[in-house]
Backbone as CSV, one residue per row, in Angstrom:
resi,resn,N_x,N_y,N_z,CA_x,CA_y,CA_z,C_x,C_y,C_z
1,MET,95.217,-25.156,24.701,94.175,-24.309,24.064,94.336,-22.865,24.128
2,MET,95.270,-22.465,24.871,95.348,-21.133,25.054,96.131,-20.505,23.392
3,LYS,96.796,-21.400,22.952,97.409,-20.998,21.750,96.505,-21.004,20.624
4,LYS,95.533,-21.843,20.726,94.539,-21.920,19.740,93.822,-20.617,19.829
5,HIS,93.354,-20.014,21.139,92.462,-18.788,21.180,93.167,-17.600,20.760
6,LEU,94.792,-17.785,21.078,95.551,-16.617,20.485,95.678,-16.563,19.138
7,ALA,95.784,-17.619,18.589,96.124,-17.822,16.988,94.661,-17.303,16.170
8,ILE,93.423,-17.360,16.846,92.131,-17.047,16.262,92.085,-15.585,16.462
9,SER,92.289,-14.890,17.737,92.199,-13.419,17.789,93.357,-12.685,17.091
10,ALA,94.656,-13.482,16.911,95.532,-12.719,15.856,95.113,-12.636,14.632
11,LEU,94.594,-13.795,14.194,94.041,-13.711,12.764,92.914,-12.803,12.456
12,ALA,92.028,-12.781,13.512,90.670,-11.732,13.472,91.407,-10.439,13.460
13,GLY,92.198,-10.007,14.341,92.878,-8.898,14.669,93.525,-8.383,12.966
14,TRP,94.275,-9.166,12.589,94.822,-9.150,11.306,93.948,-8.819,10.022
15,ILE,92.734,-9.671,10.165,91.638,-9.275,9.067,90.968,-8.115,9.368
16,LEU,90.717,-7.867,10.301,89.927,-6.409,10.755,91.129,-5.259,10.223
17,LEU,92.323,-5.401,10.598,93.221,-4.403,10.284,93.548,-4.151,8.789
18,VAL,93.427,-5.280,8.053,93.559,-5.380,6.519,92.231,-4.687,5.899
19,THR,91.244,-5.048,6.644,89.985,-4.520,6.106,89.760,-3.218,6.202
20,GLY,90.157,-2.609,7.568,90.218,-1.228,7.736,91.052,-0.372,6.824
21,PHE,92.515,-1.016,6.642,93.071,-0.352,5.777,92.769,-0.350,4.189
22,MET,91.809,-1.156,3.925,91.253,-1.303,2.511,90.058,-0.266,2.565
23,ILE,89.363,-0.018,3.577,88.198,0.815,3.209,88.854,2.032,3.483
24,LEU,89.808,2.418,4.397,90.385,3.762,4.208,90.993,4.097,2.952
25,ALA,91.490,3.278,2.239,92.233,3.594,1.160,90.989,3.504,-0.229
26,ARG,90.217,3.214,0.077,88.767,2.913,-0.740,89.218,1.886,-2.059
27,THR,89.855,0.830,-1.577,90.342,-0.122,-2.577,90.069,-1.518,-2.070
28,LEU,88.635,-1.773,-2.244,88.296,-3.199,-1.744,88.357,-4.245,-3.041
29,ASP,89.506,-4.816,-2.894,90.002,-5.824,-3.741,89.894,-7.263,-3.307
30,LEU,89.251,-8.099,-3.616,89.204,-9.322,-3.032,90.620,-10.243,-3.206
31,GLU,91.210,-9.969,-4.326,92.553,-10.778,-4.448,93.381,-10.245,-3.353
32,ILE,93.647,-8.766,-3.208,94.338,-8.444,-2.464,94.425,-8.608,-0.785
33,PHE,92.838,-8.892,-0.686,92.471,-9.235,0.813,92.645,-10.550,0.891
34,PHE,92.630,-11.526,-0.168,93.217,-12.910,-0.052,94.336,-13.206,0.305
35,VAL,95.252,-12.582,-0.695,96.805,-12.596,-0.274,97.103,-12.298,1.170
36,LEU,96.539,-11.009,1.482,96.928,-10.774,2.760,96.337,-11.500,3.886
37,TRP,95.531,-12.057,3.903,94.811,-13.018,4.435,95.746,-14.635,4.708
38,LEU,96.164,-14.670,3.303,96.998,-15.828,3.498,98.314,-15.891,4.278
39,ILE,99.049,-14.745,3.925,100.079,-14.268,4.650,100.009,-14.166,6.255
40,GLY,98.802,-13.614,6.717,98.403,-13.597,8.194,98.384,-15.178,8.589
41,ILE,97.500,-15.851,7.871,97.252,-17.363,8.476,98.827,-17.985,8.329
42,LEU,99.557,-17.674,7.339,100.795,-18.327,7.535,101.689,-17.984,8.672
43,VAL,101.764,-16.848,9.031,102.616,-16.332,10.236,101.954,-16.939,11.269
44,VAL,100.673,-16.600,11.493,100.066,-17.177,12.855,100.298,-18.799,13.040
45,VAL,100.083,-19.672,11.868,100.387,-21.119,12.274,101.969,-21.233,12.481
46,GLN,102.654,-20.519,11.769,104.232,-20.598,11.950,104.590,-20.451,13.390
47,LEU,104.024,-19.435,13.767,104.234,-18.961,15.157,103.514,-19.975,16.502
48,VAL,102.455,-20.234,16.128,101.580,-21.349,16.986,102.054,-22.654,17.198
49,SER,102.388,-23.187,16.070,102.876,-24.745,15.706,104.190,-25.126,16.565
50,ASP,103.952,-26.248,17.234,104.895,-26.904,17.801,105.418,-27.858,17.094
51,HIS,106.638,-28.030,16.884,107.260,-29.051,16.158,107.217,-30.375,16.789
52,ALA,107.191,-30.434,18.110,106.887,-31.752,18.593,105.691,-32.643,18.630
53,ALA,104.893,-31.838,18.653,103.381,-32.618,18.630,102.360,-31.547,17.779
54,THR,101.686,-32.158,16.814,100.882,-31.471,16.018,99.403,-31.733,16.616
55,PRO,98.614,-30.559,17.220,97.361,-30.398,17.647,96.321,-30.727,16.529
56,ARG,95.141,-31.324,16.743,94.209,-31.616,15.606,93.947,-30.388,15.038
57,TYR,93.692,-29.168,15.415,93.301,-28.046,14.966,94.236,-27.426,13.614
58,LEU,95.601,-27.685,14.057,96.570,-27.562,13.063,96.703,-28.161,11.984
59,ARG,96.270,-29.277,11.992,96.243,-30.291,10.863,95.223,-29.807,9.827
60,TYR,94.098,-29.422,10.528,93.027,-28.920,9.805,93.322,-27.572,8.776
61,GLN,94.253,-26.725,9.753,94.743,-25.368,9.395,95.522,-25.694,8.197
62,ARG,96.369,-26.603,7.943,97.252,-26.989,6.913,96.405,-27.243,5.529
63,VAL,95.332,-28.071,5.824,94.492,-28.185,4.574,94.021,-26.899,4.195
64,VAL,93.799,-25.970,5.177,93.150,-24.562,4.589,94.293,-23.855,3.999
65,ILE,95.403,-24.002,4.443,96.567,-23.255,3.893,96.919,-23.772,2.644
66,ALA,96.971,-25.149,2.290,97.341,-25.900,1.177,96.189,-25.417,0.157
67,SER,95.068,-25.297,0.445,93.839,-24.710,-0.421,94.109,-23.375,-0.538
68,GLY,94.499,-22.483,0.177,94.943,-20.957,-0.100,96.011,-21.061,-1.046
69,VAL,97.176,-21.828,-1.019,98.464,-21.555,-1.811,97.912,-22.039,-3.219
70,ILE,97.054,-22.953,-3.333,96.427,-23.552,-4.638,95.684,-22.195,-5.280
71,LEU,95.299,-21.687,-4.564,94.223,-20.571,-5.179,95.169,-19.272,-5.348
72,PHE,96.020,-19.203,-4.665,97.161,-18.049,-4.812,97.626,-18.358,-6.254
73,GLY,98.225,-19.744,-6.410,98.657,-19.743,-7.438,97.864,-19.815,-8.804
74,ALA,96.622,-19.951,-8.595,95.640,-19.769,-9.661,95.548,-18.076,-9.991
75,ILE,95.535,-17.540,-8.982,95.236,-15.803,-9.262,96.699,-15.305,-9.896
76,VAL,97.871,-15.844,-9.509,99.119,-15.163,-10.285,98.952,-16.069,-11.497
77,ALA,98.703,-17.080,-11.736,98.652,-17.438,-13.159,97.919,-16.578,-14.101
78,ARG,96.649,-16.389,-13.415,95.689,-15.474,-14.469,96.168,-14.332,-14.444
79,LYS,96.812,-13.581,-13.427,97.429,-12.351,-13.799,98.514,-12.512,-15.079
80,ILE,99.106,-13.237,-14.811,100.354,-13.497,-15.767,99.746,-13.552,-17.184
81,LEU,98.705,-14.336,-17.251,97.952,-14.258,-18.640,97.253,-13.207,-18.855
82,GLU,96.811,-12.415,-18.108,96.298,-11.120,-18.473,97.404,-10.031,-18.889
83,ILE,98.440,-10.136,-18.512,99.601,-9.303,-18.961,100.108,-9.810,-20.188
84,LEU,100.274,-11.197,-20.410,100.641,-11.589,-21.711,99.671,-11.490,-22.677
85,ALA,98.432,-11.374,-22.599,97.444,-10.988,-23.542,97.400,-9.542,-23.983
86,ARG,98.062,-8.739,-23.169,97.947,-7.272,-23.676,98.631,-7.006,-24.697
């Protein structure tokens, strides 16, 4: 249970740090925020995961990560199409 709380607080701190830097830079871009959030959640899950046993909450996080990776692929595909359309 300690790892779960540590993971939540680490991810919340990462999101607050990213948001703070985006506000300071005056560039509030949802795509950049999403990519940095995805990187943060991937790192946190990798550090917290135990390969011997998979807790229930990590199974749900993997579904969120898979959805995030699919959405990331859609963002990359859209950016490539924007570049090719020019």
